[in-house]
Short mmCIF file of C-alpha atoms and ligand atoms in Angstrom, two decimals:
data_model
loop_
_atom_site.label_atom_id
_atom_site.label_comp_id
_atom_site.label_asym_id
_atom_site.label_seq_id
_atom_site.Cartn_x
_atom_site.Cartn_y
_atom_site.Cartn_z
CA MET Q 1 69.59 97.67 106.93
CA SER Q 2 70.58 99.67 109.97
CA ASN Q 3 71.88 103.15 109.49
CA LYS Q 4 75.05 104.18 111.29
CA PHE Q 5 75.98 107.32 109.39
CA PRO Q 6 76.71 110.19 111.78
CA ASP Q 7 74.28 113.12 111.79
CA ASN Q 8 76.87 115.51 110.39
CA PHE Q 9 77.88 113.17 107.55
CA LEU Q 10 78.79 115.19 104.45
CA TRP Q 11 76.63 113.86 101.62
CA GLY Q 12 77.20 115.59 98.33
CA GLY Q 13 78.80 115.32 94.92
CA ALA Q 14 82.11 116.06 93.22
CA VAL Q 15 83.44 117.57 90.01
CA ALA Q 16 86.59 119.36 88.88
CA ALA Q 17 86.75 122.84 87.34
CA HIS Q 18 88.00 121.85 83.90
CA GLN Q 19 85.57 118.96 83.51
CA VAL Q 20 82.47 121.10 84.03
CA GLU Q 21 83.17 124.80 83.66
CA GLY Q 22 84.01 125.47 80.02
CA GLY Q 23 84.57 129.21 79.52
CA TRP Q 24 88.19 128.22 78.93
CA ASN Q 25 89.25 131.73 77.86
CA CYS Q 26 86.64 133.83 79.68
CA ASP Q 27 87.44 136.78 81.93
CA GLY Q 28 91.19 136.68 81.53
CA LYS Q 29 91.70 132.97 82.13
CA GLY Q 30 95.01 131.64 80.82
CA VAL Q 31 95.52 128.43 78.86
CA SER Q 32 95.57 125.44 81.18
CA ILE Q 33 97.27 122.15 80.35
CA VAL Q 34 93.84 120.49 80.04
CA ASP Q 35 92.91 123.03 77.37
CA VAL Q 36 95.37 121.37 74.99
CA LEU Q 37 94.04 117.84 75.57
CA THR Q 38 92.00 116.45 72.69
CA LYS Q 39 89.00 114.19 72.86
CA GLY Q 40 89.90 110.47 72.83
CA GLU Q 41 87.97 107.65 71.24
CA HIS Q 42 86.99 104.44 73.00
CA GLY Q 43 90.30 102.68 73.66
CA VAL Q 44 92.34 105.51 72.10
CA PRO Q 45 93.98 107.86 74.61
CA ARG Q 46 93.61 111.62 74.45
CA LYS Q 47 96.38 113.48 72.66
CA ILE Q 48 98.49 116.04 74.47
CA THR Q 49 99.00 118.89 71.99
CA GLU Q 50 101.55 121.68 72.34
CA GLN Q 51 99.03 124.46 71.94
CA VAL Q 52 95.43 124.93 70.87
CA GLN Q 53 95.10 124.02 67.17
CA ALA Q 54 92.10 124.83 64.99
CA GLU Q 55 91.68 121.32 63.57
CA GLU Q 56 91.48 119.57 66.95
CA THR Q 57 88.48 119.10 69.25
CA TYR Q 58 89.08 120.17 72.82
CA PRO Q 59 86.07 119.12 74.92
CA ASN Q 60 87.20 120.96 78.04
CA HIS Q 61 86.81 124.30 76.25
CA GLN Q 62 83.06 124.17 76.70
CA ALA Q 63 82.73 121.20 79.05
CA VAL Q 64 79.13 121.43 80.34
CA ASP Q 65 79.09 125.23 80.55
CA PHE Q 66 78.93 125.24 84.35
CA TYR Q 67 80.75 128.59 84.14
CA HIS Q 68 77.52 130.21 82.95
CA ARG Q 69 74.98 127.83 84.50
CA TYR Q 70 76.28 127.13 87.99
CA ARG Q 71 73.41 128.91 89.75
CA ASP Q 72 70.80 126.59 88.24
CA ASP Q 73 73.02 123.54 88.76
CA ILE Q 74 73.62 124.37 92.41
CA ALA Q 75 69.87 124.84 92.88
CA MET Q 76 69.47 121.25 91.64
CA PHE Q 77 72.17 120.03 94.04
CA ALA Q 78 70.26 121.77 96.82
CA GLU Q 79 67.07 120.07 95.67
CA MET Q 80 68.83 116.72 96.20
CA GLY Q 81 69.76 117.90 99.69
CA PHE Q 82 73.53 118.13 99.20
CA LYS Q 83 75.35 119.02 102.40
CA CYS Q 84 78.58 119.66 100.50
CA PHE Q 85 79.91 120.07 96.97
CA ARG Q 86 83.46 119.33 95.91
CA THR Q 87 84.99 121.26 93.03
CA SER Q 88 88.38 122.73 92.21
CA ILE Q 89 89.60 126.24 91.57
CA ALA Q 90 91.29 126.54 88.18
CA TRP Q 91 94.76 127.96 88.82
CA SER Q 92 94.78 129.53 85.34
CA ARG Q 93 91.71 131.66 86.16
CA ILE Q 94 93.50 133.19 89.13
CA PHE Q 95 97.04 133.38 87.74
CA PRO Q 96 96.64 133.03 83.95
CA ASN Q 97 100.32 132.27 83.36
CA GLY Q 98 101.06 131.04 86.85
CA ASP Q 99 104.03 133.33 87.48
CA GLU Q 100 102.33 136.73 87.83
CA ALA Q 101 102.76 138.68 91.06
CA THR Q 102 99.07 139.48 91.54
CA PRO Q 103 95.88 137.51 90.92
CA ASN Q 104 93.30 138.07 88.18
CA GLU Q 105 90.40 139.75 89.95
CA ALA Q 106 87.86 138.58 87.35
CA GLY Q 107 88.85 134.95 87.99
CA LEU Q 108 88.40 135.39 91.73
CA ALA Q 109 85.05 137.10 91.12
CA PHE Q 110 83.78 133.93 89.41
CA TYR Q 111 84.64 131.80 92.44
CA ASP Q 112 83.20 134.46 94.79
CA GLY Q 113 79.87 133.97 93.02
CA LEU Q 114 80.12 130.18 93.01
CA ILE Q 115 81.07 129.85 96.67
CA ASP Q 116 78.47 132.41 97.80
CA CYS Q 117 75.83 130.55 95.83
CA LEU Q 118 76.73 127.28 97.59
CA LEU Q 119 76.58 128.96 100.98
CA GLU Q 120 73.20 130.53 100.18
CA HIS Q 121 71.95 126.96 99.71
CA ASP Q 122 73.65 125.73 102.93
CA ILE Q 123 76.03 123.62 100.88
CA GLU Q 124 79.55 123.34 102.31
CA PRO Q 125 82.21 123.96 99.62
CA VAL Q 126 85.03 121.37 99.48
CA ILE Q 127 87.80 122.85 97.36
CA THR Q 128 90.60 121.04 95.56
CA LEU Q 129 93.51 123.37 94.88
CA SER Q 130 95.05 121.33 92.09
CA HIS Q 131 92.88 118.94 90.13
CA PHE Q 132 94.83 117.74 87.09
CA GLU Q 133 95.61 121.19 85.71
CA MET Q 134 98.03 124.08 85.84
CA PRO Q 135 98.73 127.12 83.65
CA HIS Q 136 100.29 125.90 80.39
CA HIS Q 137 102.91 128.62 80.63
CA LEU Q 138 104.39 126.88 83.68
CA VAL Q 139 104.93 123.81 81.51
CA SER Q 140 106.25 125.49 78.37
CA GLU Q 141 108.53 127.91 80.25
CA TYR Q 142 109.45 126.04 83.42
CA GLY Q 143 109.01 122.33 82.64
CA GLY Q 144 106.13 121.87 85.08
CA TRP Q 145 106.60 120.44 88.56
CA ALA Q 146 110.02 119.05 87.70
CA ASN Q 147 111.18 122.62 88.33
CA ARG Q 148 111.27 123.65 91.99
CA ALA Q 149 110.35 127.24 91.05
CA VAL Q 150 106.78 126.01 90.53
CA VAL Q 151 106.48 125.37 94.29
CA ASP Q 152 106.50 129.10 95.03
CA HIS Q 153 104.09 129.89 92.21
CA PHE Q 154 101.65 127.28 93.53
CA VAL Q 155 101.93 128.51 97.11
CA ARG Q 156 101.22 132.07 95.91
CA PHE Q 157 98.10 130.89 94.10
CA CYS Q 158 96.95 128.95 97.18
CA GLU Q 159 97.62 131.88 99.49
CA ALA Q 160 95.41 134.08 97.29
CA VAL Q 161 92.43 131.72 97.46
CA LEU Q 162 92.89 130.52 101.05
CA THR Q 163 92.91 134.17 102.11
CA ARG Q 164 89.99 135.16 99.90
CA TYR Q 165 87.80 132.34 101.22
CA ARG Q 166 89.13 132.20 104.79
CA ASP Q 167 85.64 132.69 106.24
CA LYS Q 168 83.72 130.75 103.59
CA VAL Q 169 85.49 127.44 103.03
CA THR Q 170 86.60 124.96 105.69
CA TYR Q 171 87.56 121.84 103.70
CA TRP Q 172 90.48 121.94 101.28
CA ILE Q 173 92.42 119.29 99.37
CA THR Q 174 95.87 120.16 98.05
CA PHE Q 175 96.39 117.77 95.09
CA ASN Q 176 93.82 115.53 93.44
CA GLU Q 177 94.99 111.89 93.31
CA ILE Q 178 98.59 112.90 93.83
CA ASN Q 179 99.67 109.24 93.63
CA ASN Q 180 98.16 108.69 90.19
CA GLN Q 181 101.36 109.75 88.45
CA LEU Q 182 103.06 106.67 89.88
CA ASN Q 183 101.41 104.96 86.91
CA TRP Q 184 104.18 106.72 85.03
CA ASP Q 185 103.82 104.55 81.95
CA TYR Q 186 100.33 106.06 81.49
CA PRO Q 187 101.35 109.55 80.26
CA LEU Q 188 98.01 111.30 80.79
CA PHE Q 189 98.15 110.99 84.58
CA GLY Q 190 101.70 112.26 84.78
CA TYR Q 191 101.02 115.15 82.44
CA CYS Q 192 97.90 116.32 84.23
CA ASN Q 193 99.32 115.87 87.71
CA SER Q 194 102.58 117.59 86.99
CA GLY Q 195 102.89 118.98 83.47
CA VAL Q 196 105.57 116.40 82.73
CA VAL Q 197 105.51 113.53 80.24
CA PHE Q 198 107.75 111.15 82.18
CA THR Q 199 108.23 108.66 79.38
CA GLU Q 200 110.10 111.32 77.39
CA HIS Q 201 112.78 111.58 80.07
CA ASP Q 202 116.03 109.57 80.14
CA HIS Q 203 115.30 108.34 83.65
CA PRO Q 204 111.52 108.74 84.03
CA GLU Q 205 111.34 107.47 87.59
CA GLN Q 206 114.02 109.92 88.67
CA THR Q 207 111.94 112.76 87.21
CA LEU Q 208 108.76 111.39 88.75
CA TYR Q 209 110.12 111.30 92.29
CA GLN Q 210 111.63 114.77 91.94
CA VAL Q 211 108.20 116.04 90.85
CA LEU Q 212 106.57 114.33 93.80
CA HIS Q 213 109.08 115.79 96.22
CA HIS Q 214 108.30 119.29 94.95
CA GLN Q 215 104.58 118.62 95.36
CA PHE Q 216 105.06 117.22 98.88
CA VAL Q 217 106.95 120.38 99.84
CA ALA Q 218 104.31 122.58 98.19
CA SER Q 219 101.47 120.70 99.86
CA ALA Q 220 103.10 120.92 103.29
CA LYS Q 221 103.73 124.65 102.87
CA VAL Q 222 100.09 125.17 101.92
CA VAL Q 223 98.84 123.16 104.92
CA ALA Q 224 101.03 125.16 107.31
CA LEU Q 225 100.08 128.47 105.68
CA GLY Q 226 96.40 127.53 105.66
CA HIS Q 227 96.46 126.88 109.40
CA VAL Q 228 97.89 130.35 109.94
CA ILE Q 229 95.24 131.95 107.72
CA ASN Q 230 92.47 130.11 109.59
CA SER Q 231 93.20 127.60 112.33
CA GLU Q 232 89.80 125.99 111.65
CA PHE Q 233 90.77 124.97 108.12
CA SER Q 234 90.78 121.22 107.52
CA ILE Q 235 93.24 120.48 104.71
CA GLY Q 236 93.45 117.00 103.29
CA SER Q 237 95.77 114.75 101.36
CA MET Q 238 94.04 112.95 98.51
CA ILE Q 239 94.98 109.68 96.87
CA HIS Q 240 93.57 107.41 94.24
CA MET Q 241 92.86 104.26 96.27
CA MET Q 242 92.87 101.10 94.20
CA PRO Q 243 93.60 98.06 96.37
CA LEU Q 244 95.74 95.52 94.54
CA TYR Q 245 94.83 92.07 95.79
CA PRO Q 246 97.33 89.21 95.48
CA ALA Q 247 96.36 87.00 92.53
CA THR Q 248 96.70 83.89 94.74
CA CYS Q 249 97.78 83.02 98.28
CA HIS Q 250 101.24 82.14 96.96
CA PRO Q 251 103.77 84.01 99.12
CA ASP Q 252 105.29 85.58 95.99
CA ASP Q 253 101.91 87.08 95.09
CA MET Q 254 101.42 88.29 98.66
CA LEU Q 255 104.76 90.06 98.55
CA ALA Q 256 104.12 91.45 95.06
CA SER Q 257 100.81 92.89 96.20
CA GLN Q 258 102.33 94.37 99.36
CA GLN Q 259 105.08 96.04 97.34
CA ALA Q 260 102.71 97.32 94.65
CA MET Q 261 100.51 98.88 97.33
CA ARG Q 262 103.43 101.02 98.44
CA ASP Q 263 102.94 103.07 95.28
CA LYS Q 264 99.39 103.76 96.41
CA TYR Q 265 100.46 104.73 99.95
CA LEU Q 266 103.67 106.66 99.35
CA CYS Q 267 102.07 110.09 98.93
CA SER Q 268 99.66 109.88 101.85
CA ASP Q 269 102.45 108.40 103.99
CA VAL Q 270 104.49 111.54 103.38
CA GLN Q 271 101.63 114.03 103.51
CA ILE Q 272 100.02 112.60 106.65
CA ARG Q 273 103.05 111.39 108.63
CA GLY Q 274 105.18 114.37 107.62
CA HIS Q 275 108.17 112.28 106.55
CA TYR Q 276 109.18 109.73 103.94
CA PRO Q 277 108.44 106.08 104.80
CA HIS Q 278 111.21 103.55 105.49
CA TYR Q 279 110.56 101.53 102.31
CA ILE Q 280 111.39 104.34 99.88
CA TRP Q 281 115.12 104.54 100.64
CA PRO Q 282 116.08 100.97 99.56
CA GLN Q 283 113.70 101.28 96.61
CA TRP Q 284 115.43 104.45 95.40
CA ALA Q 285 118.91 103.04 96.11
CA SER Q 286 118.23 99.92 94.05
CA LYS Q 287 117.10 102.03 91.09
CA GLY Q 288 119.80 104.68 91.38
CA ILE Q 289 117.25 107.42 92.12
CA LYS Q 290 118.55 110.55 93.81
CA VAL Q 291 116.01 113.19 94.77
CA VAL Q 292 117.35 116.68 95.34
CA MET Q 293 116.11 117.97 98.69
CA HIS Q 294 116.86 121.24 100.46
CA ASP Q 295 118.17 121.22 104.03
CA ASP Q 296 114.93 122.46 105.54
CA ASP Q 297 112.60 120.21 103.51
CA ALA Q 298 112.31 117.59 106.25
CA GLN Q 299 111.11 120.30 108.64
CA ILE Q 300 108.69 121.68 106.04
CA LEU Q 301 107.14 118.22 105.58
CA LYS Q 302 106.84 117.81 109.32
CA ASN Q 303 105.16 121.18 109.76
CA GLY Q 304 102.58 120.51 107.06
CA GLN Q 305 100.89 117.24 107.98
CA ALA Q 306 97.43 116.87 106.45
CA ASP Q 307 94.32 116.96 108.63
CA PHE Q 308 92.36 114.22 106.90
CA LEU Q 309 92.66 111.71 104.10
CA ALA Q 310 90.51 112.04 101.00
CA ILE Q 311 90.24 109.16 98.56
CA SER Q 312 88.77 108.35 95.21
CA TYR Q 313 87.62 104.77 94.95
CA TYR Q 314 86.44 103.15 91.75
CA MET Q 315 87.89 99.65 91.57
CA THR Q 316 90.33 97.01 92.67
CA ASN Q 317 92.81 95.03 90.59
CA ILE Q 318 95.02 92.02 91.24
CA VAL Q 319 98.77 91.57 91.18
CA ASP Q 320 100.51 88.43 90.04
CA ALA Q 321 104.22 88.00 90.88
CA ASN Q 322 104.75 85.98 87.71
CA PRO Q 323 102.13 87.08 85.20
CA PRO Q 324 101.89 84.68 82.26
CA GLU Q 325 101.67 87.66 79.92
CA GLN Q 326 100.34 91.20 80.06
CA ASP Q 327 96.57 91.03 80.35
CA GLU Q 328 95.50 93.13 77.40
CA ASN Q 329 92.26 94.10 79.13
CA ALA Q 330 93.99 95.28 82.29
CA LEU Q 331 94.07 99.06 82.74
CA PHE Q 332 97.53 99.28 84.26
CA SER Q 333 100.65 97.44 83.20
CA ALA Q 334 101.35 95.82 86.58
CA SER Q 335 97.83 94.59 87.15
CA ARG Q 336 95.46 91.87 85.99
CA LEU Q 337 91.72 91.48 85.93
CA ASN Q 338 89.97 89.80 88.85
CA PRO Q 339 87.87 86.85 87.60
CA HIS Q 340 85.43 87.25 90.52
CA LEU Q 341 84.27 90.76 89.63
CA PRO Q 342 82.13 92.34 86.93
CA ALA Q 343 83.38 95.43 85.09
CA SER Q 344 81.92 98.67 83.74
CA ASP Q 345 81.75 99.33 79.99
CA TRP Q 346 85.19 100.92 80.37
CA GLY Q 347 86.71 97.86 82.05
CA TRP Q 348 86.73 99.30 85.59
CA GLN Q 349 86.05 96.36 87.88
CA ILE Q 350 83.17 96.86 90.27
CA ASP Q 351 83.97 95.88 93.86
CA PRO Q 352 81.88 97.44 96.65
CA LYS Q 353 83.49 95.21 99.30
CA GLY Q 354 86.82 96.60 98.14
CA LEU Q 355 85.69 99.99 99.44
CA ARG Q 356 85.13 98.58 102.94
CA TYR Q 357 88.50 96.85 102.70
CA ALA Q 358 90.21 100.06 101.53
CA LEU Q 359 88.68 102.17 104.30
CA SER Q 360 89.77 99.72 106.99
CA GLU Q 361 93.31 99.50 105.66
CA LEU Q 362 93.66 103.27 105.45
CA TYR Q 363 92.13 103.99 108.83
CA GLU Q 364 94.41 101.46 110.50
CA ARG Q 365 97.37 103.08 108.78
CA TYR Q 366 96.66 106.73 109.58
CA GLU Q 367 93.90 106.91 112.24
CA LEU Q 368 92.57 110.06 110.58
CA PRO Q 369 89.05 110.79 109.31
CA ILE Q 370 88.54 109.64 105.71
CA PHE Q 371 86.49 111.53 103.13
CA VAL Q 372 85.38 109.49 100.10
CA VAL Q 373 85.46 112.33 97.59
CA GLU Q 374 85.04 110.26 94.41
CA ASN Q 375 83.21 107.06 93.55
CA GLY Q 376 80.77 106.24 90.79
CA LEU Q 377 79.85 104.41 87.63
CA GLY Q 378 80.75 105.79 84.21
CA ALA Q 379 78.05 104.54 81.84
CA VAL Q 380 76.29 105.34 78.59
CA ASP Q 381 72.84 106.73 79.43
CA ILE Q 382 70.17 106.39 76.77
CA PRO Q 383 66.97 108.38 77.21
CA ASP Q 384 63.76 106.39 76.57
CA GLN Q 385 60.95 107.58 74.22
CA THR Q 386 59.74 110.05 76.84
CA GLY Q 387 63.25 111.39 77.41
CA ALA Q 388 63.53 109.75 80.85
CA ILE Q 389 66.79 108.13 81.94
CA ASN Q 390 66.20 105.08 84.06
CA ASP Q 391 69.71 104.54 85.33
CA ASP Q 392 69.02 101.60 87.64
CA TYR Q 393 72.57 100.33 87.00
CA ARG Q 394 73.92 103.52 88.63
CA ILE Q 395 71.52 103.27 91.57
CA ASP Q 396 72.60 99.67 92.03
CA TYR Q 397 76.32 100.56 91.92
CA LEU Q 398 75.99 103.47 94.36
CA SER Q 399 73.68 101.56 96.73
CA GLN Q 400 76.21 98.78 97.08
CA HIS Q 401 79.03 101.22 97.76
CA ILE Q 402 77.00 103.18 100.31
CA GLU Q 403 76.21 99.90 102.08
CA ALA Q 404 79.93 99.10 102.12
CA LEU Q 405 80.56 102.55 103.63
CA GLU Q 406 77.98 101.87 106.30
CA GLU Q 407 79.66 98.55 107.13
CA ALA Q 408 83.06 100.22 107.35
CA ILE Q 409 81.57 102.64 109.89
CA SER Q 410 79.39 100.26 111.90
CA LEU Q 411 81.37 97.01 111.73
CA ASP Q 412 84.96 98.24 111.44
CA GLY Q 413 84.73 101.51 113.36
CA VAL Q 414 86.18 103.64 110.57
CA ASP Q 415 85.68 107.41 110.90
CA VAL Q 416 84.22 108.41 107.52
CA MET Q 417 83.48 112.13 107.11
CA GLY Q 418 81.47 112.15 103.94
CA TYR Q 419 80.72 110.83 100.50
CA THR Q 420 80.69 112.81 97.26
CA PRO Q 421 79.98 110.63 94.20
CA TRP Q 422 82.00 111.68 91.18
CA GLY Q 423 80.43 113.68 88.36
CA CYS Q 424 77.18 114.43 90.19
CA ILE Q 425 76.30 116.33 87.03
CA ASP Q 426 77.44 114.77 83.72
CA CYS Q 427 80.83 116.13 82.71
CA VAL Q 428 83.80 115.51 80.42
CA SER Q 429 85.54 112.23 81.18
CA PHE Q 430 89.07 112.81 82.34
CA THR Q 431 90.70 109.72 80.83
CA THR Q 432 88.87 109.66 77.51
CA GLY Q 433 87.65 113.24 77.02
CA GLU Q 434 84.25 111.84 76.08
CA TYR Q 435 80.81 113.12 77.04
CA ARG Q 436 79.22 109.70 76.67
CA LYS Q 437 80.96 108.34 79.78
CA ARG Q 438 78.42 109.77 82.19
CA TYR Q 439 78.32 109.63 86.00
CA GLY Q 440 75.66 112.19 86.90
CA PHE Q 441 72.37 112.35 88.71
CA ILE Q 442 71.78 115.26 86.33
CA TYR Q 443 71.85 114.59 82.59
CA VAL Q 444 73.43 117.18 80.30
CA ASP Q 445 72.35 117.31 76.67
CA ARG Q 446 75.79 117.49 75.12
CA HIS Q 447 77.37 114.85 72.89
CA ASP Q 448 80.70 113.85 71.43
CA ASP Q 449 79.69 114.92 67.91
CA GLY Q 450 79.21 118.48 69.20
CA SER Q 451 75.41 118.33 69.24
CA GLY Q 452 73.19 119.14 72.22
CA ASP Q 453 72.04 122.36 73.84
CA PHE Q 454 73.55 121.80 77.32
CA SER Q 455 70.07 121.58 78.87
CA ARG Q 456 69.81 119.67 82.15
CA SER Q 457 67.35 116.97 83.25
CA ARG Q 458 66.93 114.73 86.27
CA LYS Q 459 67.79 111.04 85.91
CA LYS Q 460 66.02 108.38 87.98
CA SER Q 461 69.05 108.36 90.29
CA PHE Q 462 68.36 112.04 91.12
CA ASP Q 463 65.27 111.21 93.21
CA TRP Q 464 66.90 108.09 94.58
CA TYR Q 465 69.94 110.03 95.88
CA LYS Q 466 67.65 112.71 97.28
CA GLN Q 467 65.97 110.01 99.38
CA VAL Q 468 69.32 108.54 100.45
CA ILE Q 469 70.40 111.92 101.77
CA ALA Q 470 67.02 112.63 103.37
CA ASN Q 471 67.28 109.29 105.18
CA ASN Q 472 70.94 109.81 106.05
CA GLY Q 473 72.18 106.81 104.12
CA LEU Q 474 69.30 104.37 103.80
CA THR Q 475 69.57 103.16 100.21
CA GLY Q 476 66.09 101.85 99.51
C1 BGP D 1 89.55 110.39 88.67
C2 BGP D 1 89.69 111.88 88.49
C3 BGP D 1 88.45 112.59 88.05
C4 BGP D 1 87.48 111.79 87.25
C5 BGP D 1 87.42 110.33 87.60
C6 BGP D 1 86.68 109.46 86.61
O1 BGP D 1 90.79 109.78 88.43
O2 BGP D 1 90.11 112.48 89.69
O3 BGP D 1 88.84 113.81 87.50
O4 BGP D 1 87.46 112.10 85.93
O5 BGP D 1 88.69 109.76 87.79
O6 BGP D 1 87.48 109.22 85.49
P1 BGP D 1 86.91 109.33 84.03
O7 BGP D 1 86.36 110.70 83.91
O8 BGP D 1 88.05 109.12 83.13
O9 BGP D 1 85.88 108.29 83.92
#
């Protein structure tokens, strides 16, 4: 196929601090909310515990030991030819409790080493400021993002790292998948996005929208502050993009899908346009939701419009206005499975064309560059007798999505900045806390029963992706 990726296209990979680093209490780090999340089993969600308890297994405590091995791992990313690497900075390494006045120098020193190492390899760091974690103290003492006081604590954390890396990092993302908590009946997303378990509240949606408002204000303040610290900073909004197709062409299904998609767009509408969209006011009025806003919040939102849109894209689902009954295999309560699509072992429906569709929809909506900062196939990898991992299924998945990206660029004219497949090195699954749900080009010898020595090896997809990058997007 032809190759229309721009020369400066940012090929790379993505992870999040807590899913790779381990070292959960090293060098003065405080307890993060992910440090009290247990391992789940297949089909059994992770448990949110109040504090670390001896009898529980907490996979994020060691993760894949990136904290001690990042130099070797980054050398392998460089070997694949990565132009960029997306990771997050753990808030609890920099402000262990979240409400201290000054940062933890040892925590900053870790990220100094990591970022310098990337730059030595000519790999552009892409930094997420909040990726599903916060200091646990801000939850136990303040109630998480439901409390407006957390806005100032977050801005102080961001100011510390934006200043520290003003000459080293250009691309920033404020909140990972900020819209994920709109699945508020799925407690894990809400908890990790905001420190709040919405279902425990009398009026969960009221709490949810108050949380979101605080995060919109915080994000806008960080964007505005970042542009003062370095006017070259490019600071993005990031959403989980899961197009919800209408189940049929029945007008009721069309309307149901249009309305359900508003939950996907709400956060980027606010963060990119700098104001709330028209559809939210009647929605809130009909549900009796009243969000407390300060007089100058509208101006803050306006002053902090994001520079680009980042998305994660894994799947599509369908929406039926009159579902016969809840589809027990569907991942989210409002959605149903699409009979035209295959699914991963975890039920995530595979839809490369949906990526092209998503990119076109989003570019029409915002006319801003789009960075695909997560995409990939979670699968069980089984080494053969020689220890090799022939992950053709992953190569197939990624090839199809890269081709869809190319079509979005060449046929639809979408401005796509880059592509960073999720979990470029195997890491702890966010939703299940398992090691066996693997995404990487690099295999990590670590298993759910606690065995494995954390050694790294190259999967078949490692050489394949290296060629893709070398050929600027040709998949084979
Ligand atoms: C996204 C998260 C990531 C990542 C990914 C894959 O929602 O931003 O942190 O984990 O999903 O999910 P999982 O690890 O559950 O397979």
